[in-house]
Coordinates of C-alpha atoms and ligand atoms in Angstrom, one line a residue:
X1 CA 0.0 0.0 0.0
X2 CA 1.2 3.2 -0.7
X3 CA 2.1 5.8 1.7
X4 CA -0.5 9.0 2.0
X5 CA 0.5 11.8 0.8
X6 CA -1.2 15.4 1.4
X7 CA -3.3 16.9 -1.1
X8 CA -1.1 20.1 -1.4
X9 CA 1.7 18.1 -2.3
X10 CA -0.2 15.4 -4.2
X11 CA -1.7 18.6 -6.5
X12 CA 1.7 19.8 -7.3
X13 CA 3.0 16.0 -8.4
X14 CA 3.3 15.3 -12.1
X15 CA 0.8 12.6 -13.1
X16 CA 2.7 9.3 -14.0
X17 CA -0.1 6.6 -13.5
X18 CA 1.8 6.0 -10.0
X19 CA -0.5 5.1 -7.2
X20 CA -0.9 7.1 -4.6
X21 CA -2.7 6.9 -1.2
X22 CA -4.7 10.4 0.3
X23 CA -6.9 10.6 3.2
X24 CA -9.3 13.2 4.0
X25 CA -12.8 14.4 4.3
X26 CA -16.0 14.3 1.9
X27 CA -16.9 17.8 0.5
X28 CA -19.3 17.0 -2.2
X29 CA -19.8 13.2 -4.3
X30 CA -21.3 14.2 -7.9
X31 CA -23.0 11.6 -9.6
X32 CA -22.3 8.9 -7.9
X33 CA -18.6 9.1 -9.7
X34 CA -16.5 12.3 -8.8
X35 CA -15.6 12.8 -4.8
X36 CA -14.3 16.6 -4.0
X37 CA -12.1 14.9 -1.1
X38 CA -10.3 17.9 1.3
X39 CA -7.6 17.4 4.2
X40 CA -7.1 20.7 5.4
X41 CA -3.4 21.2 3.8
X42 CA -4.8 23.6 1.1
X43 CA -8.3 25.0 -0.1
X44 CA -8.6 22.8 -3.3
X45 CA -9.7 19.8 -3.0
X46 CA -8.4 16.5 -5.3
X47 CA -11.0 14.7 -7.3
X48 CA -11.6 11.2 -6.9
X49 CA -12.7 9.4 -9.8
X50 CA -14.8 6.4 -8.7
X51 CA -15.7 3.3 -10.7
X52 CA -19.2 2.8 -9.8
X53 CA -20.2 0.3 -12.0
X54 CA -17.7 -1.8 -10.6
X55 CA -17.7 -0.1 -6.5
X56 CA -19.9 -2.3 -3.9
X57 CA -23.2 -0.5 -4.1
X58 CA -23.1 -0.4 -0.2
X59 CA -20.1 1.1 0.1
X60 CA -21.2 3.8 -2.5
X61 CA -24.1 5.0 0.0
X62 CA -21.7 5.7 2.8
X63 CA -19.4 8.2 0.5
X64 CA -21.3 11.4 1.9
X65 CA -20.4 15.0 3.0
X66 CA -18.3 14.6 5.6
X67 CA -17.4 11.4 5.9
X68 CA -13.6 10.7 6.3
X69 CA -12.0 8.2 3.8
X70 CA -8.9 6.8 2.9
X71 CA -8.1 6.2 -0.9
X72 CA -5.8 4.4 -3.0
X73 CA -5.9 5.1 -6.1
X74 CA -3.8 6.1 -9.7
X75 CA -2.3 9.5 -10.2
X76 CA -3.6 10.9 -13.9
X77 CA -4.2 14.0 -15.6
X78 CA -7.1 15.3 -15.6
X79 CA -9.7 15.3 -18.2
X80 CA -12.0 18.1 -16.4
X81 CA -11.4 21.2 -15.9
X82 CA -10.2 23.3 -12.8
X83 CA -8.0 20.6 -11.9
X84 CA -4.5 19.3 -13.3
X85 CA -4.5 15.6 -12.0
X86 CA -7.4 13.3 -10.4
X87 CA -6.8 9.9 -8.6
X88 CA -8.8 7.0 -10.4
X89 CA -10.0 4.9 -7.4
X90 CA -8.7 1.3 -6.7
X91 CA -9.7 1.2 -3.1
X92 CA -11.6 3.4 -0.8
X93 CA -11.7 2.4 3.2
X94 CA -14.4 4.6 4.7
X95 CA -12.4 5.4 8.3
X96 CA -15.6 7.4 9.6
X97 CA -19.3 7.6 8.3
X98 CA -21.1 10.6 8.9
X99 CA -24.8 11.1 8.6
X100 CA -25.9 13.3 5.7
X101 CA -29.6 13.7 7.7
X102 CA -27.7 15.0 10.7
X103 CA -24.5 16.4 9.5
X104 CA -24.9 20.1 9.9
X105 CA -22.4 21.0 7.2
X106 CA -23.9 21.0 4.1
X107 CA -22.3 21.4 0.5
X108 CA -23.9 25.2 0.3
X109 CA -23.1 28.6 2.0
X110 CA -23.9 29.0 5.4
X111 CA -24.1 32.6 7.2
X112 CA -20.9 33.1 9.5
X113 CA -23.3 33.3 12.4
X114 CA -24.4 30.1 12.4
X115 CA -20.8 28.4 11.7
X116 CA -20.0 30.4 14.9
X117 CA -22.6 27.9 16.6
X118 CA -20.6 24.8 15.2
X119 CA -17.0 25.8 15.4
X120 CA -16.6 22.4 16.0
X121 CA -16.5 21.8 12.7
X122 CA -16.3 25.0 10.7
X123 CA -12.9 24.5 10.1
X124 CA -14.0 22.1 7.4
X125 CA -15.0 25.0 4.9
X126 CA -13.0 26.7 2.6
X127 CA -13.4 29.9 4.5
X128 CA -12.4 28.9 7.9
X129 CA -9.4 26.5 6.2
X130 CA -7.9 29.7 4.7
X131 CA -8.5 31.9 7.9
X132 CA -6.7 29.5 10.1
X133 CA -4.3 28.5 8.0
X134 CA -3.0 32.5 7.4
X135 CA -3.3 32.4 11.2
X136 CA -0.8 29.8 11.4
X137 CA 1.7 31.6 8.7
X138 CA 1.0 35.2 11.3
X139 CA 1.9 33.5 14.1
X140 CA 4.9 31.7 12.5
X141 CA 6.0 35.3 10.5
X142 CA 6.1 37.1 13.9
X143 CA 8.3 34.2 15.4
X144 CA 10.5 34.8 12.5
X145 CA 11.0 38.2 12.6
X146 CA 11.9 38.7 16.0
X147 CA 13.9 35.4 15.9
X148 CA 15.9 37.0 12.6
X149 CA 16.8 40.3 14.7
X150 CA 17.9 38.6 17.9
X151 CA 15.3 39.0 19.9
X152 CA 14.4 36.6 23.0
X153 CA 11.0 34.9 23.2
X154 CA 9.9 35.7 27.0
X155 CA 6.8 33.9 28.8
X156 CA 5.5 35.9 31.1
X157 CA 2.8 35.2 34.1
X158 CA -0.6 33.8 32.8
X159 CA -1.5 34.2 36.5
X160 CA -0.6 37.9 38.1
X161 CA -1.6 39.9 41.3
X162 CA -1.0 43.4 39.4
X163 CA -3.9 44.7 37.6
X164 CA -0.6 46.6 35.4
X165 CA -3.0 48.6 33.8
X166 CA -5.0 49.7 37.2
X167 CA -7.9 48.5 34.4
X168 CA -10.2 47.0 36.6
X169 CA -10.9 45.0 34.4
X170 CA -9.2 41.4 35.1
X171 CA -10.2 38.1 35.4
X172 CA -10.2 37.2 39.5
X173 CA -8.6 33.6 39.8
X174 CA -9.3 32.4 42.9
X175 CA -9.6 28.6 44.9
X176 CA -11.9 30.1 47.4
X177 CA -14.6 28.2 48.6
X178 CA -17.0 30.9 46.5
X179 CA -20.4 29.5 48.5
X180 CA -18.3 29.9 51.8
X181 CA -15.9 32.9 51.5
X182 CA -13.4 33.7 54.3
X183 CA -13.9 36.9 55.6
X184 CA -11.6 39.4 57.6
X185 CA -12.8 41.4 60.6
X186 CA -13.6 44.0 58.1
X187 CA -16.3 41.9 56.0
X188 CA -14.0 42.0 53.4
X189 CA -12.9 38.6 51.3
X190 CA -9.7 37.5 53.2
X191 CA -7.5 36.8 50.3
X192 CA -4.6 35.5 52.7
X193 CA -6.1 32.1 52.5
X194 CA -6.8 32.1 48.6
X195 CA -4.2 29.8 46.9
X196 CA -1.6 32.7 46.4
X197 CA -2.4 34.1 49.6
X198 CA -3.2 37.6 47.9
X199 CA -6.0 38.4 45.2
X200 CA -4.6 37.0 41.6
X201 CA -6.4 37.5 37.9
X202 CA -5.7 36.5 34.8
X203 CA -3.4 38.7 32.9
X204 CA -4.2 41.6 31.0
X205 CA -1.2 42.4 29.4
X206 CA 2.8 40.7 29.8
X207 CA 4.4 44.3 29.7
X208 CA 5.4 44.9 32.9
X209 CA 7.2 41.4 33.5
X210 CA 8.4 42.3 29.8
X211 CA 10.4 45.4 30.5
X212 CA 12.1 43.2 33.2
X213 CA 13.5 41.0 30.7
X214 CA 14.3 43.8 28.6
X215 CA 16.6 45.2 31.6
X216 CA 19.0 42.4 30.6
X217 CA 18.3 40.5 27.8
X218 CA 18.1 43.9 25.6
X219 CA 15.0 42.7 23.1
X220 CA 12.7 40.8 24.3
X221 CA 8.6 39.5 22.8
X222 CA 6.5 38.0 24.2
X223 CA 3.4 36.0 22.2
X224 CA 0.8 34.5 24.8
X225 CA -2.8 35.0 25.5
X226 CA -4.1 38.0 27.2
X227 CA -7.6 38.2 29.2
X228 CA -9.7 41.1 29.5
X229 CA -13.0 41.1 31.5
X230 CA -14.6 44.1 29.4
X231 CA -18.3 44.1 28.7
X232 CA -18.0 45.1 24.9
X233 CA -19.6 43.2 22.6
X234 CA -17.9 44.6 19.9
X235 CA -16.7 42.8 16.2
X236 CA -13.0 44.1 17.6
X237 CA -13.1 42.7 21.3
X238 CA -12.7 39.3 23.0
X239 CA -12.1 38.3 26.6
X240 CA -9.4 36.3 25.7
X241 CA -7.1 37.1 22.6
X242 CA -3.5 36.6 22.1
X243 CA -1.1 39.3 22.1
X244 CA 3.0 40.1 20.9
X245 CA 4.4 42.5 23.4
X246 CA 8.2 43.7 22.2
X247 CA 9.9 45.7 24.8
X248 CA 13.2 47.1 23.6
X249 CA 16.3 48.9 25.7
X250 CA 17.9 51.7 24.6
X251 CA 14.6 52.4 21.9
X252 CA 13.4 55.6 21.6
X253 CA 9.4 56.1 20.4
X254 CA 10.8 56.4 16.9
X255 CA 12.3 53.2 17.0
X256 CA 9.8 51.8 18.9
X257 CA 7.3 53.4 15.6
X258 CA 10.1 51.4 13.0
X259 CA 10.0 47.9 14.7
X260 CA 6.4 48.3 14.5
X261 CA 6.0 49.5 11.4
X262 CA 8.3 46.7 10.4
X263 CA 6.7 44.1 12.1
X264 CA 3.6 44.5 10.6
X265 CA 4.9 45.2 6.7
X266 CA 7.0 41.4 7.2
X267 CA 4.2 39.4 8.7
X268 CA 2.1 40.7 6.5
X269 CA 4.7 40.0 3.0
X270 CA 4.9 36.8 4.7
X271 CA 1.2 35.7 4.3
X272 CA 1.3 37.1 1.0
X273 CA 4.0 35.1 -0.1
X274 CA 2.9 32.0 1.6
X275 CA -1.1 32.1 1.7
X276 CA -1.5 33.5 -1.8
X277 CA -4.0 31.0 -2.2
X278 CA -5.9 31.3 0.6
X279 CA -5.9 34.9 0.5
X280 CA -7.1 35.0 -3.2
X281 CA -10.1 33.0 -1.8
X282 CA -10.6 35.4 0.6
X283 CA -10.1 38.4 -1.5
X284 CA -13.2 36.8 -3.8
X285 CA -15.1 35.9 -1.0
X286 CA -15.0 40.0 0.0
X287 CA -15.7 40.5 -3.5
X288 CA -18.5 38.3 -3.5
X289 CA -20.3 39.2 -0.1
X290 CA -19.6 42.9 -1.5
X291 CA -22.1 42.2 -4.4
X292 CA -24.8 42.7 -2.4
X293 CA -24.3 46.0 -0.4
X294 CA -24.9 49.3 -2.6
X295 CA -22.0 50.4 -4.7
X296 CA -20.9 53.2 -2.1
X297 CA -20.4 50.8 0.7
X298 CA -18.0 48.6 -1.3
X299 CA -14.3 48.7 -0.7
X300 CA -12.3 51.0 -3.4
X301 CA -9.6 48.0 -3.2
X302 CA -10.1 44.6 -2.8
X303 CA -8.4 42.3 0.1
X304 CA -5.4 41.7 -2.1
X305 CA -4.9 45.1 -3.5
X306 CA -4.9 46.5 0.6
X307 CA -2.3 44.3 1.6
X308 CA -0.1 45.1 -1.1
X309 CA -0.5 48.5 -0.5
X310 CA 0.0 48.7 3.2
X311 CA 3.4 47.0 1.9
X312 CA 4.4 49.7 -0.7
X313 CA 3.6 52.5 1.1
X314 CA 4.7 54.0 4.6
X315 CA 2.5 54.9 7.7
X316 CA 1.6 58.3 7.8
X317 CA 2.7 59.6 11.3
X318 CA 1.1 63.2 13.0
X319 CA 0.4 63.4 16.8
X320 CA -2.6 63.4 18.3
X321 CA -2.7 67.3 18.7
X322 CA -2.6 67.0 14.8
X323 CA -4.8 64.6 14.4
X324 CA -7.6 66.6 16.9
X325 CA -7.1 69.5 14.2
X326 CA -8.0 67.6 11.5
X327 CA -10.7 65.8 13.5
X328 CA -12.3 69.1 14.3
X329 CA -12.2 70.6 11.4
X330 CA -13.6 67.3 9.3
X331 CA -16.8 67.0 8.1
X332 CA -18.9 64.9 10.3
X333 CA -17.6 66.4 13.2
X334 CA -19.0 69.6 12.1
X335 CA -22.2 68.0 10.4
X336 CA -22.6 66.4 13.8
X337 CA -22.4 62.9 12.5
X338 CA -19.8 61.5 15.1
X339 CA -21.6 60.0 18.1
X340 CA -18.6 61.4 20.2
X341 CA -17.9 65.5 18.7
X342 CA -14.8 66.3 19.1
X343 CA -14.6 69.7 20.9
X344 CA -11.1 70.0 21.3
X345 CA -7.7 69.3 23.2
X346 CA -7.8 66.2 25.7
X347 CA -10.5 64.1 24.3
X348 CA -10.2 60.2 24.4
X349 CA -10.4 59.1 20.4
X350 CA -13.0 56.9 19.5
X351 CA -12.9 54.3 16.8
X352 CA -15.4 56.7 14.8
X353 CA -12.7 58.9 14.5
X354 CA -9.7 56.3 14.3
X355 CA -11.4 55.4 11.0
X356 CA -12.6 58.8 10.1
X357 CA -8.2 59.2 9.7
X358 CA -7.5 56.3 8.5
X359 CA -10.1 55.3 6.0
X360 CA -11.2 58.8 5.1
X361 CA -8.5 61.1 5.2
X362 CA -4.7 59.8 5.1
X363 CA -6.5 56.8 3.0
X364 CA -3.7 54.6 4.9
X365 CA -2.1 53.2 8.1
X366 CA -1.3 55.9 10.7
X367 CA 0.5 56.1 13.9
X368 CA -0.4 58.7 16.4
X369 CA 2.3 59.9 18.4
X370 CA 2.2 61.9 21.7
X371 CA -1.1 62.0 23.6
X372 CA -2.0 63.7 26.7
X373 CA -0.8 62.1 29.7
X374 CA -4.8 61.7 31.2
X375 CA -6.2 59.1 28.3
X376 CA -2.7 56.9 28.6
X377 CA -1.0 54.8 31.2
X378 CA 1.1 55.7 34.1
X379 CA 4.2 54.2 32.7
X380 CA 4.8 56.3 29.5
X381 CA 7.6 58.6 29.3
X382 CA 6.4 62.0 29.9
X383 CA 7.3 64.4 27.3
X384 CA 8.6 68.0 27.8
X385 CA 5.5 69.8 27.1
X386 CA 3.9 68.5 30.8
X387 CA 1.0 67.8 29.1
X388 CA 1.8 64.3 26.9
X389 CA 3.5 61.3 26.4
X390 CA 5.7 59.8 24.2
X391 CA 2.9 57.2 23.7
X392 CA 2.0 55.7 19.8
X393 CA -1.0 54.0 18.7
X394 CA -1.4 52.4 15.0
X395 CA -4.5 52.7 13.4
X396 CA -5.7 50.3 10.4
X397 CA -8.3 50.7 7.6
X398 CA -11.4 48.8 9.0
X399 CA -10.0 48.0 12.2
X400 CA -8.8 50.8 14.1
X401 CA -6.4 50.1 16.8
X402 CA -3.8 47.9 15.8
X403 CA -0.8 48.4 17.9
X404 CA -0.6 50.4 21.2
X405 CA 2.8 51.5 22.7
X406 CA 5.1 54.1 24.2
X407 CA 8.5 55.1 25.0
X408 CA 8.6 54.0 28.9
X409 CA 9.3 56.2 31.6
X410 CA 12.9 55.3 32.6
X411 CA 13.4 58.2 35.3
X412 CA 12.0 56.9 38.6
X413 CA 11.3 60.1 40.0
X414 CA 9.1 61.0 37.3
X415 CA 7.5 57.5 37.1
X416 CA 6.9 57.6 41.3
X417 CA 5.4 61.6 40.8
X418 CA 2.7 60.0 38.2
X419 CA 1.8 57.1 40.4
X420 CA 1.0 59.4 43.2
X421 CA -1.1 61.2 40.8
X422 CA -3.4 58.9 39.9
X423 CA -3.3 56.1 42.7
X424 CA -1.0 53.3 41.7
X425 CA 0.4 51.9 44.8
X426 CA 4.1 51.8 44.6
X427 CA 4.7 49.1 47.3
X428 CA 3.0 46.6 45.3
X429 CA 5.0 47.5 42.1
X430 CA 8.4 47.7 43.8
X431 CA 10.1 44.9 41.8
X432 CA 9.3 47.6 38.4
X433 CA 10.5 50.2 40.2
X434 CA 13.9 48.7 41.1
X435 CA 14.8 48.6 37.3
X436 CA 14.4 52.1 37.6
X437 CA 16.5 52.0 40.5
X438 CA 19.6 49.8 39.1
X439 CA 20.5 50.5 36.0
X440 CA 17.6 52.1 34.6
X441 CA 17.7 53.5 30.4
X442 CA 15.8 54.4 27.8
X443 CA 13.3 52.1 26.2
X444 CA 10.0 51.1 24.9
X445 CA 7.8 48.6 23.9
X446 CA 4.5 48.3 22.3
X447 CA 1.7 45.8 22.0
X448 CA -0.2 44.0 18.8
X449 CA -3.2 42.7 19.2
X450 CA -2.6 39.5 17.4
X451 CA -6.6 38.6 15.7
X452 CA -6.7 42.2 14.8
X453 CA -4.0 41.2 12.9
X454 CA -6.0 38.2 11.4
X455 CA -8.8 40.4 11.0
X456 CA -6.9 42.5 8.5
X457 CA -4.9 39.8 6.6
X458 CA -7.9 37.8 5.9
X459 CA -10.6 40.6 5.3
X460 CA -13.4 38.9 7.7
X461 CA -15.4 41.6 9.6
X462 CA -16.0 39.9 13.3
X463 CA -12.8 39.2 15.5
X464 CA -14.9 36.0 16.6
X465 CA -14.1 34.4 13.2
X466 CA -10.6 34.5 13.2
X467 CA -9.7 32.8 16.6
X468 CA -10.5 29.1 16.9
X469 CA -13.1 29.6 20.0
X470 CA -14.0 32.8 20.6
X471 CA -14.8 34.4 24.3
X472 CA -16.8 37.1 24.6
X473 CA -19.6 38.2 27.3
X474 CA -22.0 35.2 27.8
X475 CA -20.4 32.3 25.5
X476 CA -17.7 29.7 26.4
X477 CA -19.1 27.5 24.3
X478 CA -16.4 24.2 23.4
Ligands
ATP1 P1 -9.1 49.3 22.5 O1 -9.1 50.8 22.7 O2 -9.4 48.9 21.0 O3 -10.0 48.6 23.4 P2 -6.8 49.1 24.2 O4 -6.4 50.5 24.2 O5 -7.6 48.6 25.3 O6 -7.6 48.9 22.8 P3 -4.2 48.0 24.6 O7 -4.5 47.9 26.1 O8 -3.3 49.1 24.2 O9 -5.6 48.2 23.8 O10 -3.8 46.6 24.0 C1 -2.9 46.5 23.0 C2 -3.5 45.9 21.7 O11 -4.2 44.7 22.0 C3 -4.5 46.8 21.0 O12 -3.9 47.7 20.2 C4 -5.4 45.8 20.3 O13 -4.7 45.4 19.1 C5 -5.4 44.6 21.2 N1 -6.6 44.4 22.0 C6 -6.9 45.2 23.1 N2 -8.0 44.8 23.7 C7 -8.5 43.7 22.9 C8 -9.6 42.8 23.0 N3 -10.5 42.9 24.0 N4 -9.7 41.8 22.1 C9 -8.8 41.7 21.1 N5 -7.7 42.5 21.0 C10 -7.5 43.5 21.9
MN2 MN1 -9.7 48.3 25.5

């Protein structure tokens, strides 16, 4: 018997009557004759040919959408079109039946909402096979970069007792008897005899820990998942998503603004160069869910044509001071067609107005530099001006925030003046402090939301399609 080989490799294999042996899943069977059989290792699928004048009818009835089946067969050119070589059948083994009254996945197109109700097995459509498998070539691509500059691939606390971002916002992870709580004289729960013996969550973001590492080991990332217990029910939220977190010494926000820049212009190249057919699926399956929506609502470029040009062309950069000009000065704010009107100085940006830039005005990626100190965190450096930081955020057509980031405050006395300002106990933050304290330089770091990143590559609209199992407010389904 013949070894299997994948059906990537077995469609790229010059047809020489050999036999060959695949295994995979049922897409369609045509006429009791052609199979569309499917492993995952590419979109296409390879036809079977099946002799069914001469195949046990029994056996014939159990070929059926879904089903998984090894095949032996001979390797020939094919006679129809859309495919080079077929395999004419000598033996199929049927390694799993499956139930064409029950199976839910039928040879048709089924709304995105409802394969969200089966991701089970949604990753048995062409869709979901390309989203994933791009997934894959992200994760891989961001590996590679950092790996190719000499930078060191840091894990860093699933499980932490800082709330870094004073957030609120954190998964509590607890062992406490939660129908019997211990309780100190106050009333209060008495964390002291939780597991930890202090209040834990579930981390919201590796950055603190990060900088640590970056104290010595000079560039450091960090790739893990991230948990955030926000109520939005937004397409660009989850409660759990994964994110990179570089943190660079001796970077300044300019470099910080390159690597990032970088970053996302080589993953993205990568994909291109490796995906190309997935992503040309997913370009026409934009084109073809477009066909539907009035001509003003479609995309001026397709999927394809926006990844090449977020390649050839470099992110416009303005501060936020800038940006509130144009914001004021734009249309909708002064047609009053932005939920949130922007008045002036100091206001938080929205994602109305994150796209209003991107998609309206610069027509391109931007990164905003240098916002006030009161909408950003305690650690970024604080500029000269006393009123912002050297903080950047990266905005993308259709998604908004990318990447968020900053130059960090290296100067402890600085850093110890803003935690007094707004609250952040220093006590329980001394081990960030003391790398202030010893040897304390310049740097910075940012952090990349990695499905917004699958979100853009792929062109799907909901962040809940491009992550395996999606978390969000009141589903934890699988
Ligand atoms: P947003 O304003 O969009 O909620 P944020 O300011 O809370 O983002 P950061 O705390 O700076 O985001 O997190 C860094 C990056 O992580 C963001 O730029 C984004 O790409 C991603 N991100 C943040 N929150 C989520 C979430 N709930 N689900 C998926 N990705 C997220
Ligand atoms: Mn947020």
């Amino acid at each position: 018997m013949s070894q299997r080989i994948k059906i990537k490799a077995l469609l790229q294999t010059t047809p020489a009557e050999q036999e060959v042996n695949v295994k995979g899943w049922v897409r369609t069977f045509r006429n009791n004759q052609f199979i569309a059989l499917n492993d995952g290792s590419t979109n296409s699928n390879i036809q079977i040919v099946v002799d069914f004048q001469n195949t046990d009818e029994a056996l014939l009835k159990r070929i059926t959408t879904g089903a998984a089946l090894s095949v032996t067969g001979i390797l020939v050119a094919s006679l129809g079109k859309g495919q080079a070589v077929d395999v004419k059948a000598t033996n199929i083994e049927i390694l799993g039946d499956s139930d064409p009254e029950k199976y839910p996945l039928q040879p048709k197109k089924h709304s995105l909402e409802f394969l969200r109700e089966i991701a089970h097995l949604r990753f048995r459509t062409n869709t979901f096979g390309a989203i994933f498998r791009v997934r894959n070539s992200l994760a891989f691509a961001v590996h590679r970069f950092f790996q190719e500059q000499g930078f060191v691939y840091l894990h860093t606390p699933v499980i932490t007792a800082s709330d870094a971002e004073g957030a609120g916002e954190a998964f509590k992870v607890t062992n406490l008897d939660l129908d019997n709580l211990p309780r100190t004289e106050n009333g209060e729960i008495d964390y002291k005899q939780d597991f930890f013996g202090r209040a834990t969550n579930l981390t919201v973001s590796g950055q603190l820990e990060g900088e640590l590492g970056a104290m010595a080991l000079s560039d450091i990332y960090t790739f893990g998942p991230t948990f955030r217990a926000e109520n939005s029910n937004t397409t660009r939220h989850l409660a759990e998503f994964w994110m990179i977190e570089p943190e660079m010494a001796f970077y300044d926000l300019a470099d910080n603004m390159d690597l990032a820049e970088g970053l996302l212009k080589y993953v993205i190249n990568y994909a291109l160069e490796h995906n190309r057919e997935d992503i040309e699926f997913l370009t026409q399956r934009l084109l073809d869910e477009e066909k539907s929506k009035p001509q003003q609502e479609r995309s001026e470029m397709s999927l394809l044509e926006k990844l090449q040009f977020c390649l050839n062309n470099n992110f416009e950069r303005l501060t936020y001071t800038q940006a509130i000009e144009i914001l004021k000065d734009s249309t909708p704010n002064k047609k009053k067609k932005f939920q949130y009107l922007i008045e002036g100085w100091g206001a938080d940006l929205q994602s109305e107005h994150e796209r209003y830039l991107v998609e309206k005005h610069f027509k391109k990626p931007v990164i905003l530099t240098d916002y006030p100190k009161e909408i950003k965190s305690f650690y970024m450096r604080q500029n000269d001006d006393g009123k912002t930081v050297a903080a950047m955020d990266i905005l993308f057509p259709g998604i908004g925030e990318i990447v968020g980031g900053s130059q960090r405050e290296e100067r402890l006395e600085k850093l110890e003046q803003r935690m007094d300002e707004i609250g952040i106990p220093k006590d329980e933050l001394w081990w960030y402090l003391d790398t202030r304290r010893f040897g304390g330089c310049p740097h910075a770091g940012f952090g990349l939301g990695f499905e917004r990143l699958v979100l853009f590559v792929t062109g799907m609209g909901n962040i809940r399609d491009v992550i395996p199992f999606p978390r969000f407010p009141k589903n934890a389904e699988f």
